[in-house]
mmCIF file of C-alpha atoms and ligand atoms in Angstrom:
data_model
loop_
_atom_site.group_PDB
_atom_site.id
_atom_site.type_symbol
_atom_site.label_atom_id
_atom_site.label_comp_id
_atom_site.label_asym_id
_atom_site.label_seq_id
_atom_site.Cartn_x
_atom_site.Cartn_y
_atom_site.Cartn_z
ATOM 1 C CA UNK O 44 87.098 70.941 89.281
ATOM 2 C CA UNK O 45 88.813 67.763 86.752
ATOM 3 C CA UNK O 46 85.850 65.899 84.803
ATOM 4 C CA UNK O 47 83.145 68.297 86.687
ATOM 5 C CA UNK O 48 82.527 69.112 82.696
ATOM 6 C CA UNK O 49 80.736 72.681 83.421
ATOM 7 C CA UNK O 50 83.749 74.891 82.820
ATOM 8 C CA UNK O 51 83.101 75.662 79.622
ATOM 9 C CA UNK O 52 80.677 78.174 79.160
ATOM 10 C CA UNK O 53 78.321 80.346 81.702
ATOM 11 C CA UNK O 54 75.150 82.362 80.665
ATOM 12 C CA UNK O 55 75.214 84.048 84.119
ATOM 13 C CA UNK O 56 75.860 88.110 83.568
ATOM 14 C CA UNK O 57 78.385 89.863 84.960
ATOM 15 C CA UNK O 58 78.992 93.472 86.003
ATOM 16 C CA UNK O 59 80.375 94.870 82.616
ATOM 17 C CA UNK O 60 81.897 96.951 84.638
ATOM 18 C CA UNK O 61 84.483 93.678 85.501
ATOM 19 C CA UNK O 62 86.474 93.302 81.524
ATOM 20 C CA UNK O 63 87.811 96.700 82.165
ATOM 21 C CA UNK O 64 88.993 95.289 85.692
ATOM 22 C CA UNK O 65 93.409 94.802 85.212
ATOM 23 C CA UNK O 66 93.990 91.956 86.966
ATOM 24 C CA UNK O 67 96.267 93.116 90.552
ATOM 25 C CA UNK O 68 99.749 91.437 89.704
ATOM 26 C CA UNK O 69 100.836 91.236 93.281
ATOM 27 C CA UNK O 70 104.991 90.836 94.220
ATOM 28 C CA UNK O 71 106.535 87.321 93.381
ATOM 29 C CA UNK O 72 107.246 84.333 96.116
ATOM 30 C CA UNK O 73 111.316 84.424 95.999
ATOM 31 C CA UNK O 74 113.684 81.966 93.902
ATOM 32 C CA UNK O 75 116.744 81.404 93.200
ATOM 33 C CA UNK O 76 119.122 79.299 91.924
ATOM 34 C CA UNK O 77 121.139 76.250 93.829
ATOM 35 C CA UNK O 78 123.314 77.753 96.649
ATOM 36 C CA UNK O 79 121.596 81.178 96.514
ATOM 37 C CA UNK O 80 119.763 83.083 99.466
ATOM 38 C CA UNK O 81 116.134 84.385 97.463
ATOM 39 C CA UNK O 82 115.454 87.169 98.426
ATOM 40 C CA UNK O 83 111.833 88.756 98.068
ATOM 41 C CA UNK O 84 111.786 92.536 97.407
ATOM 42 C CA UNK O 85 109.297 92.687 95.368
ATOM 43 C CA UNK O 86 106.274 93.865 98.069
ATOM 44 C CA UNK O 87 107.640 96.601 100.093
ATOM 45 C CA UNK O 88 107.539 93.771 103.374
ATOM 46 C CA UNK O 89 109.439 95.241 106.089
ATOM 47 C CA UNK O 90 112.413 92.626 106.428
ATOM 48 C CA UNK O 91 112.410 92.170 110.263
ATOM 49 C CA UNK O 92 110.429 89.372 112.030
ATOM 50 C CA UNK O 93 107.393 90.647 114.644
ATOM 51 C CA UNK O 94 108.157 91.858 118.173
ATOM 52 C CA UNK O 95 108.177 89.683 120.649
ATOM 53 C CA UNK O 96 105.075 91.811 122.371
ATOM 54 C CA UNK O 97 103.272 91.822 118.672
ATOM 55 C CA UNK O 98 103.670 88.233 118.683
ATOM 56 C CA UNK O 99 102.309 87.560 122.056
ATOM 57 C CA UNK O 100 99.523 89.448 121.445
ATOM 58 C CA UNK O 101 98.745 87.307 118.733
ATOM 59 C CA UNK O 102 99.269 84.273 120.074
ATOM 60 C CA UNK O 103 97.232 84.776 122.815
ATOM 61 C CA UNK O 104 93.934 85.985 121.022
ATOM 62 C CA UNK O 105 94.221 82.880 118.779
ATOM 63 C CA UNK O 106 92.833 80.971 121.547
ATOM 64 C CA UNK O 107 89.962 83.144 120.536
ATOM 65 C CA UNK O 108 88.964 82.930 116.866
ATOM 66 C CA UNK O 109 86.044 80.662 118.120
ATOM 67 C CA UNK O 110 84.653 84.103 118.388
ATOM 68 C CA UNK O 111 83.894 87.501 115.778
ATOM 69 C CA UNK O 112 85.788 90.105 116.158
ATOM 70 C CA UNK O 113 85.178 93.571 117.560
ATOM 71 C CA UNK O 114 82.581 94.678 114.486
ATOM 72 C CA UNK O 115 83.488 98.135 115.897
ATOM 73 C CA UNK O 116 87.240 98.003 116.468
ATOM 74 C CA UNK O 117 86.414 99.820 120.018
ATOM 75 C CA UNK O 118 90.241 99.592 121.382
ATOM 76 C CA UNK O 119 92.174 100.215 117.850
ATOM 77 C CA UNK O 120 90.182 102.873 117.424
ATOM 78 C CA UNK O 121 90.160 104.782 120.021
ATOM 79 C CA UNK O 122 93.859 104.129 120.413
ATOM 80 C CA UNK O 123 94.640 105.672 117.285
ATOM 81 C CA UNK O 124 92.988 108.685 118.235
ATOM 82 C CA UNK O 125 94.520 109.646 120.805
ATOM 83 C CA UNK O 126 97.832 109.090 119.615
ATOM 84 C CA UNK O 127 96.403 111.193 116.935
ATOM 85 C CA UNK O 128 95.415 113.596 119.157
ATOM 86 C CA UNK O 129 91.157 113.260 116.139
ATOM 87 C CA UNK O 130 87.918 112.767 118.110
ATOM 88 C CA UNK O 131 87.772 108.450 117.263
ATOM 89 C CA UNK O 132 84.557 109.004 115.518
ATOM 90 C CA UNK O 133 86.823 110.778 112.954
ATOM 91 C CA UNK O 134 89.059 106.939 112.530
ATOM 92 C CA UNK O 135 87.441 104.396 110.296
ATOM 93 C CA UNK O 136 89.849 101.072 110.086
ATOM 94 C CA UNK O 137 89.697 98.301 107.747
ATOM 95 C CA UNK O 138 91.100 95.657 106.061
ATOM 96 C CA UNK O 139 94.597 96.949 104.685
ATOM 97 C CA UNK O 140 94.265 100.546 103.778
ATOM 98 C CA UNK O 141 93.325 99.649 100.284
ATOM 99 C CA UNK O 142 89.900 98.158 102.486
ATOM 100 C CA UNK O 143 89.055 101.237 103.066
ATOM 101 C CA UNK O 144 90.362 102.567 100.099
ATOM 102 C CA UNK O 145 87.298 100.335 98.601
ATOM 103 C CA UNK O 146 85.476 101.178 101.256
ATOM 104 C CA UNK O 147 86.320 105.576 100.293
ATOM 105 C CA UNK O 148 85.271 105.081 96.463
ATOM 106 C CA UNK O 149 81.896 102.825 97.420
ATOM 107 C CA UNK O 150 81.112 106.557 99.246
ATOM 108 C CA UNK O 151 82.462 108.833 96.266
ATOM 109 C CA UNK O 152 81.516 107.180 93.469
ATOM 110 C CA UNK O 153 78.920 105.645 90.768
ATOM 111 C CA UNK O 154 78.938 104.629 87.370
ATOM 112 C CA UNK O 155 80.617 108.785 84.750
ATOM 113 C CA UNK O 156 82.420 109.963 88.012
ATOM 114 C CA UNK O 157 85.668 110.653 87.588
ATOM 115 C CA UNK O 158 89.374 109.837 90.356
ATOM 116 C CA UNK O 159 91.825 111.642 89.177
ATOM 117 C CA UNK O 160 95.379 110.082 90.140
ATOM 118 C CA UNK O 161 99.197 109.728 88.699
ATOM 119 C CA UNK O 162 100.412 107.612 86.651
ATOM 120 C CA UNK O 163 102.788 105.660 87.626
ATOM 121 C CA UNK O 164 101.284 105.156 90.891
ATOM 122 C CA UNK O 165 99.837 102.206 92.893
ATOM 123 C CA UNK O 166 98.298 99.232 91.086
ATOM 124 C CA UNK O 167 95.335 98.557 93.083
ATOM 125 C CA UNK O 168 94.110 102.316 92.073
ATOM 126 C CA UNK O 169 93.154 101.637 88.962
ATOM 127 C CA UNK O 170 91.371 98.576 89.845
ATOM 128 C CA UNK O 171 89.468 99.962 92.799
ATOM 129 C CA UNK O 172 88.126 103.018 90.435
ATOM 130 C CA UNK O 173 87.018 100.124 87.684
ATOM 131 C CA UNK O 174 85.215 98.130 89.699
ATOM 132 C CA UNK O 175 82.979 100.618 91.285
ATOM 133 C CA UNK O 176 82.170 101.708 87.149
ATOM 134 C CA UNK O 177 83.892 105.700 87.494
ATOM 135 C CA UNK O 178 86.235 106.271 84.722
ATOM 136 C CA UNK O 179 90.095 106.700 85.730
ATOM 137 C CA UNK O 180 91.707 109.941 85.551
ATOM 138 C CA UNK O 181 95.198 109.362 85.413
ATOM 139 C CA UNK O 182 97.904 112.157 84.565
ATOM 140 C CA UNK O 183 101.752 111.328 84.003
ATOM 141 C CA UNK O 184 104.077 111.453 86.730
ATOM 142 C CA UNK O 185 107.126 114.415 85.735
ATOM 143 C CA UNK O 186 110.262 113.294 84.319
ATOM 144 C CA UNK O 187 112.000 112.567 88.170
ATOM 145 C CA UNK O 188 108.880 109.958 89.318
ATOM 146 C CA UNK O 189 107.378 113.099 91.118
ATOM 147 C CA UNK O 190 102.706 114.557 91.113
ATOM 148 C CA UNK O 191 102.418 116.073 88.374
ATOM 149 C CA UNK O 192 100.350 119.041 90.779
ATOM 150 C CA UNK O 193 99.172 121.747 87.956
ATOM 151 C CA UNK O 194 98.982 118.675 86.134
ATOM 152 C CA UNK O 195 96.140 116.997 88.255
ATOM 153 C CA UNK O 196 94.572 120.257 88.869
ATOM 154 C CA UNK O 197 94.079 120.737 85.308
ATOM 155 C CA UNK O 198 92.644 117.540 84.954
ATOM 156 C CA UNK O 199 89.299 118.017 87.706
ATOM 157 C CA UNK O 200 86.102 118.179 86.413
ATOM 158 C CA UNK O 201 82.746 118.634 86.696
ATOM 159 C CA UNK O 202 82.690 114.695 87.607
ATOM 160 C CA UNK O 203 85.581 114.360 89.385
ATOM 161 C CA UNK O 204 84.051 113.250 92.795
ATOM 162 C CA UNK O 205 87.383 112.167 94.288
ATOM 163 C CA UNK O 206 91.388 112.288 93.840
ATOM 164 C CA UNK O 207 94.533 110.219 94.553
ATOM 165 C CA UNK O 208 97.767 111.238 96.317
ATOM 166 C CA UNK O 209 99.926 108.511 97.108
ATOM 167 C CA UNK O 210 103.070 110.178 98.792
ATOM 168 C CA UNK O 211 105.572 109.167 98.715
ATOM 169 C CA UNK O 212 104.481 107.325 95.783
ATOM 170 C CA UNK O 213 104.558 103.870 95.126
ATOM 171 C CA UNK O 214 107.051 103.220 93.207
ATOM 172 C CA UNK O 215 109.186 105.800 92.459
ATOM 173 C CA UNK O 216 109.235 106.963 95.861
ATOM 174 C CA UNK O 217 108.773 110.512 96.102
ATOM 175 C CA UNK O 218 106.848 112.517 98.489
ATOM 176 C CA UNK O 219 105.016 115.900 97.446
ATOM 177 C CA UNK O 220 106.078 119.040 98.927
ATOM 178 C CA UNK O 221 104.541 120.545 101.689
ATOM 179 C CA UNK O 222 103.747 123.996 99.922
ATOM 180 C CA UNK O 223 102.913 122.512 96.727
ATOM 181 C CA UNK O 224 100.114 120.605 98.045
ATOM 182 C CA UNK O 225 98.594 123.310 99.854
ATOM 183 C CA UNK O 226 98.776 125.172 96.670
ATOM 184 C CA UNK O 227 97.210 122.180 94.750
ATOM 185 C CA UNK O 228 94.201 121.070 97.643
ATOM 186 C CA UNK O 229 93.130 125.589 97.581
ATOM 187 C CA UNK O 230 92.256 124.388 93.182
ATOM 188 C CA UNK O 231 90.078 121.706 94.254
ATOM 189 C CA UNK O 232 86.803 121.858 93.941
ATOM 190 C CA UNK O 233 85.394 121.665 97.814
ATOM 191 C CA UNK O 234 82.751 118.894 97.195
ATOM 192 C CA UNK O 235 85.355 116.978 95.906
ATOM 193 C CA UNK O 236 87.261 113.904 98.627
ATOM 194 C CA UNK O 237 91.309 114.126 98.151
ATOM 195 C CA UNK O 238 93.043 111.053 99.461
ATOM 196 C CA UNK O 239 96.447 111.440 101.319
ATOM 197 C CA UNK O 240 97.217 108.141 100.526
ATOM 198 C CA UNK O 241 100.562 107.892 103.631
ATOM 199 C CA UNK O 242 101.851 104.153 103.323
ATOM 200 C CA UNK O 243 105.168 104.882 103.500
ATOM 201 C CA UNK O 244 104.991 108.233 105.779
ATOM 202 C CA UNK O 245 107.141 106.741 109.213
ATOM 203 C CA UNK O 246 109.681 106.494 105.817
ATOM 204 C CA UNK O 247 109.851 110.034 105.148
ATOM 205 C CA UNK O 248 112.593 112.078 106.027
ATOM 206 C CA UNK O 249 112.963 115.102 103.404
ATOM 207 C CA UNK O 250 111.967 118.266 105.494
ATOM 208 C CA UNK O 251 109.739 119.514 102.074
ATOM 209 C CA UNK O 252 107.938 116.884 103.210
ATOM 210 C CA UNK O 253 104.165 117.873 104.065
ATOM 211 C CA UNK O 254 102.098 117.181 107.032
ATOM 212 C CA UNK O 255 98.946 115.438 105.463
ATOM 213 C CA UNK O 256 97.430 115.247 109.636
ATOM 214 C CA UNK O 257 97.854 118.945 109.558
ATOM 215 C CA UNK O 258 95.944 119.113 106.055
ATOM 216 C CA UNK O 259 93.425 116.963 106.606
ATOM 217 C CA UNK O 260 92.609 118.845 109.809
ATOM 218 C CA UNK O 261 92.049 122.777 108.359
ATOM 219 C CA UNK O 262 90.173 120.648 105.575
ATOM 220 C CA UNK O 263 86.858 119.133 105.007
ATOM 221 C CA UNK O 264 87.402 117.532 102.193
ATOM 222 C CA UNK O 265 90.810 115.882 103.324
ATOM 223 C CA UNK O 266 91.412 111.863 104.074
ATOM 224 C CA UNK O 267 94.281 111.232 106.032
ATOM 225 C CA UNK O 268 95.088 107.370 104.569
ATOM 226 C CA UNK O 269 97.972 104.852 107.256
ATOM 227 C CA UNK O 270 98.492 101.411 107.108
ATOM 228 C CA UNK O 271 99.849 98.894 109.544
ATOM 229 C CA UNK O 272 101.622 96.563 106.946
ATOM 230 C CA UNK O 273 104.584 98.865 105.929
ATOM 231 C CA UNK O 274 106.755 100.204 108.416
ATOM 232 C CA UNK O 275 104.335 98.191 111.125
ATOM 233 C CA UNK O 276 105.719 95.033 109.528
ATOM 234 C CA UNK O 277 102.132 93.960 110.183
ATOM 235 C CA UNK O 278 101.654 93.429 106.078
ATOM 236 C CA UNK O 279 99.900 89.869 106.777
ATOM 237 C CA UNK O 280 97.316 90.665 109.079
ATOM 238 C CA UNK O 281 95.441 93.769 107.064
ATOM 239 C CA UNK O 282 94.843 95.856 108.612
ATOM 240 C CA UNK O 283 94.834 100.179 107.984
ATOM 241 C CA UNK O 284 92.202 103.385 108.627
ATOM 242 C CA UNK O 285 91.436 106.435 107.509
ATOM 243 C CA UNK O 286 91.212 109.799 109.378
ATOM 244 C CA UNK O 287 88.377 111.363 107.855
ATOM 245 C CA UNK O 288 86.137 114.208 109.080
ATOM 246 C CA UNK O 289 82.231 112.979 110.810
ATOM 247 C CA UNK O 290 80.374 112.507 107.548
ATOM 248 C CA UNK O 291 82.770 110.940 105.392
ATOM 249 C CA UNK O 292 83.832 108.855 108.210
ATOM 250 C CA UNK O 293 80.059 107.507 109.115
ATOM 251 C CA UNK O 294 80.185 107.230 104.856
ATOM 252 C CA UNK O 295 82.888 104.502 104.863
ATOM 253 C CA UNK O 296 82.002 103.103 107.617
ATOM 254 C CA UNK O 297 78.608 102.562 105.491
ATOM 255 C CA UNK O 298 80.142 100.893 102.885
ATOM 256 C CA UNK O 299 82.721 98.703 104.796
ATOM 257 C CA UNK O 300 82.631 95.058 104.192
ATOM 258 C CA UNK O 301 80.809 93.433 108.213
ATOM 259 C CA UNK O 302 84.028 92.697 111.000
ATOM 260 C CA UNK O 303 86.518 93.302 108.211
ATOM 261 C CA UNK O 304 88.843 93.798 110.392
ATOM 262 C CA UNK O 305 89.544 90.451 111.497
ATOM 263 C CA UNK O 306 90.658 89.986 115.935
ATOM 264 C CA UNK O 307 94.454 88.657 116.132
ATOM 265 C CA UNK O 308 94.655 92.330 113.575
ATOM 266 C CA UNK O 309 93.430 94.818 115.925
ATOM 267 C CA UNK O 310 95.558 93.235 118.730
ATOM 268 C CA UNK O 311 98.344 93.075 116.480
ATOM 269 C CA UNK O 312 98.088 97.135 115.566
ATOM 270 C CA UNK O 313 97.633 97.867 119.505
ATOM 271 C CA UNK O 314 100.716 96.215 120.338
ATOM 272 C CA UNK O 315 103.027 97.205 117.615
ATOM 273 C CA UNK O 316 101.535 101.386 118.379
ATOM 274 C CA UNK O 317 102.454 100.365 121.786
ATOM 275 C CA UNK O 318 105.574 98.984 120.709
ATOM 276 C CA UNK O 319 106.896 102.112 118.181
ATOM 277 C CA UNK O 320 109.996 102.838 120.026
ATOM 278 C CA UNK O 321 111.692 99.319 119.044
ATOM 279 C CA UNK O 322 110.180 99.733 115.562
ATOM 280 C CA UNK O 323 110.873 102.814 115.118
ATOM 281 C CA UNK O 324 114.924 101.484 115.516
ATOM 282 C CA UNK O 325 114.157 99.106 112.475
ATOM 283 C CA UNK O 326 112.732 101.229 110.105
ATOM 284 C CA UNK O 327 115.830 103.830 111.107
ATOM 285 C CA UNK O 328 118.005 101.347 109.423
ATOM 286 C CA UNK O 329 115.758 100.616 106.740
ATOM 287 C CA UNK O 330 115.634 104.490 105.966
ATOM 288 C CA UNK O 331 119.450 104.060 106.008
ATOM 289 C CA UNK O 332 120.380 101.946 104.257
ATOM 290 C CA UNK O 333 117.932 103.539 101.369
ATOM 291 C CA UNK O 334 120.253 106.451 101.662
ATOM 292 C CA UNK O 335 122.873 104.307 101.188
ATOM 293 C CA UNK O 336 122.004 102.081 98.206
ATOM 294 C CA UNK O 337 120.565 105.250 97.105
ATOM 295 C CA UNK O 338 124.226 106.615 97.288
ATOM 296 C CA UNK O 339 125.544 103.424 96.262
ATOM 297 C CA UNK O 340 123.982 103.345 92.776
ATOM 298 C CA UNK O 341 123.886 107.354 92.580
ATOM 299 C CA UNK O 342 128.223 106.602 92.262
ATOM 300 C CA UNK O 343 127.513 103.676 89.972
ATOM 301 C CA UNK O 344 126.416 106.328 88.021
ATOM 302 C CA UNK O 345 121.848 105.938 88.141
ATOM 303 C CA UNK O 346 120.200 109.161 87.726
ATOM 304 C CA UNK O 347 116.842 107.736 89.723
ATOM 305 C CA UNK O 348 114.232 109.700 91.759
ATOM 306 C CA UNK O 349 114.422 111.001 95.782
ATOM 307 C CA UNK O 350 112.956 108.334 96.900
ATOM 308 C CA UNK O 351 111.436 108.759 101.011
ATOM 309 C CA UNK O 352 109.608 105.283 101.103
ATOM 310 C CA UNK O 353 111.220 101.800 101.745
ATOM 311 C CA UNK O 354 111.905 101.318 98.518
ATOM 312 C CA UNK O 355 114.263 102.857 95.443
ATOM 313 C CA UNK O 356 112.751 102.822 91.565
ATOM 314 C CA UNK O 357 114.675 101.900 88.887
ATOM 315 C CA UNK O 358 113.789 104.123 85.542
ATOM 316 C CA UNK O 359 114.684 101.403 82.741
ATOM 317 C CA UNK O 360 112.561 101.339 80.054
ATOM 318 C CA UNK O 361 112.248 98.794 77.191
ATOM 319 C CA UNK O 362 114.895 97.040 79.300
ATOM 320 C CA UNK O 363 112.300 96.898 82.522
ATOM 321 C CA UNK O 364 111.755 93.137 82.196
ATOM 322 C CA UNK O 365 115.401 91.983 80.948
ATOM 323 C CA UNK O 366 116.373 93.795 84.178
ATOM 324 C CA UNK O 367 113.811 92.350 86.517
ATOM 325 C CA UNK O 368 114.965 88.594 85.001
ATOM 326 C CA UNK O 369 118.847 89.407 84.715
ATOM 327 C CA UNK O 370 117.608 90.140 89.109
ATOM 328 C CA UNK O 371 116.041 87.490 89.257
ATOM 329 C CA UNK O 372 119.503 84.584 88.446
ATOM 330 C CA UNK O 373 120.703 86.489 91.361
ATOM 331 C CA UNK O 374 118.013 85.640 94.004
ATOM 332 C CA UNK O 375 116.192 89.247 93.840
ATOM 333 C CA UNK O 376 112.605 89.004 93.353
ATOM 334 C CA UNK O 377 112.054 92.540 92.294
ATOM 335 C CA UNK O 378 108.662 93.996 90.874
ATOM 336 C CA UNK O 379 108.623 94.546 87.600
ATOM 337 C CA UNK O 380 106.502 97.084 85.952
ATOM 338 C CA UNK O 381 106.309 96.804 81.974
ATOM 339 C CA UNK O 382 108.637 98.815 80.182
ATOM 340 C CA UNK O 383 108.221 101.610 83.324
ATOM 341 C CA UNK O 384 110.756 100.484 85.936
ATOM 342 C CA UNK O 385 111.654 97.804 88.521
ATOM 343 C CA UNK O 386 110.908 98.142 91.817
ATOM 344 C CA UNK O 387 113.231 96.677 94.478
ATOM 345 C CA UNK O 388 112.820 96.840 98.292
ATOM 346 C CA UNK O 389 115.234 98.334 100.528
ATOM 347 C CA UNK O 390 115.753 94.540 102.930
ATOM 348 C CA UNK O 391 118.038 92.900 104.547
ATOM 349 C CA UNK O 392 121.862 94.358 104.489
ATOM 350 C CA UNK O 393 122.637 91.211 101.895
ATOM 351 C CA UNK O 394 119.861 91.660 99.565
ATOM 352 C CA UNK O 395 120.634 95.618 99.700
ATOM 353 C CA UNK O 396 124.709 94.402 98.375
ATOM 354 C CA UNK O 397 123.231 91.983 96.640
ATOM 355 C CA UNK O 398 120.650 95.038 94.483
ATOM 356 C CA UNK O 399 123.716 96.901 93.970
ATOM 357 C CA UNK O 400 125.984 93.983 92.176
ATOM 358 C CA UNK O 401 123.752 93.377 89.721
ATOM 359 C CA UNK O 402 122.433 97.081 89.004
ATOM 360 C CA UNK O 403 126.157 98.223 88.779
ATOM 361 C CA UNK O 404 126.377 96.436 84.586
ATOM 362 C CA UNK O 405 123.301 97.667 83.578
ATOM 363 C CA UNK O 406 124.243 100.653 84.512
ATOM 364 C CA UNK O 407 125.974 101.013 80.639
ATOM 365 C CA UNK O 408 124.193 98.850 78.947
ATOM 366 C CA UNK O 409 122.019 101.143 77.544
HETATM 367 C C1 PLP I 52 100.705 99.004 100.068
HETATM 368 C C2 PLP I 52 100.774 100.061 100.438
HETATM 369 C C3 PLP I 52 99.419 100.352 100.677
HETATM 370 C C4 PLP I 52 98.902 99.644 102.138
HETATM 371 O O1 PLP I 52 98.053 98.319 101.205
HETATM 372 P P1 PLP I 52 97.598 96.931 102.377
HETATM 373 O O2 PLP I 52 96.616 97.136 102.286
HETATM 374 O O3 PLP I 52 97.636 98.179 104.201
HETATM 375 O O4 PLP I 52 98.823 96.482 102.099
HETATM 376 C C5 PLP I 52 98.191 102.058 100.404
HETATM 377 N N1 PLP I 52 99.106 101.860 99.710
HETATM 378 C C6 PLP I 52 99.879 102.548 99.445
HETATM 379 C C7 PLP I 52 99.948 103.289 97.815
HETATM 380 C C8 PLP I 52 100.563 101.300 99.095
HETATM 381 O O5 PLP I 52 101.471 101.552 98.579
#
């Protein structure tokens, strides 16, 4: 844009709500000193490449990208409905579950409304809420990185339209307990929508984790949110979905951007559901790496939250930026969050091993 001369000022009216919207900080690309393999462990991506069957489906579908995708996402919706044993009318797809969550906020919130969620949690939450003009009501996590569901229930007011529960919580890792979540839902007024964000569901092994789909079946105000970006390894294609009762699902279709789920994403998601047995082997491998790394870090003396996802959380406080820089020096691009801590994705074994090596000495410095 050099030389246009017009970039300096504008008198165009932009929405004042945008002034409060924080920028989304994406995970940085991998970078490393010469001779060191770089690993990007900053975005909770799946380290495995696409399955041959998924790549084949995408390659075949690439021949038709001159056509619009199926706007109703019919085949994927029916495949999901069959797999989840819910009516197809309850499935709403979108460009990533972030896209679906945007549809949910659009459908429920106006200026002056409130959205209750835990903090720190997924950084898209305050962005999407403030874009709508509603106010985020952020309830601090407990000391062990879990949701404080009592405090969240107490934070609900007449202005609350939406509650977001992230289980497992990104970036700290714990799930909410099944009994605690049921008791919480009993306290939420039935005209307030509750979203259970299960982006990391497939990695969960805790016996007391909730069955969110069952909670959805029992309660008209509960929506389950899921994604193909993490366990299914399709982050680059952008597809996720909600399971919502019919009137809510209909509202979410109205707030969707037309044709938002592209044709490659649609076929890749179906192929991935069909190949879940193969994907599950990889998920189990990542879960066993998570358990191994958590145990090794605890043996180093770290006091870490019980992650049920594909990442671990280091509550570093003021040392957050320095620890992230030390990881970077070693070729590991991690995700620092202000002065709260650092999130590191469980990835290739070599990256996980290197994380242990870097973390060891930091255990004692502080
Ligand atoms: C990664 C993630 C998502 C999924 O994002 P997509 O838009 O589906 O890629 C949703 N919620 C949380 C908490 C996440 O960490």
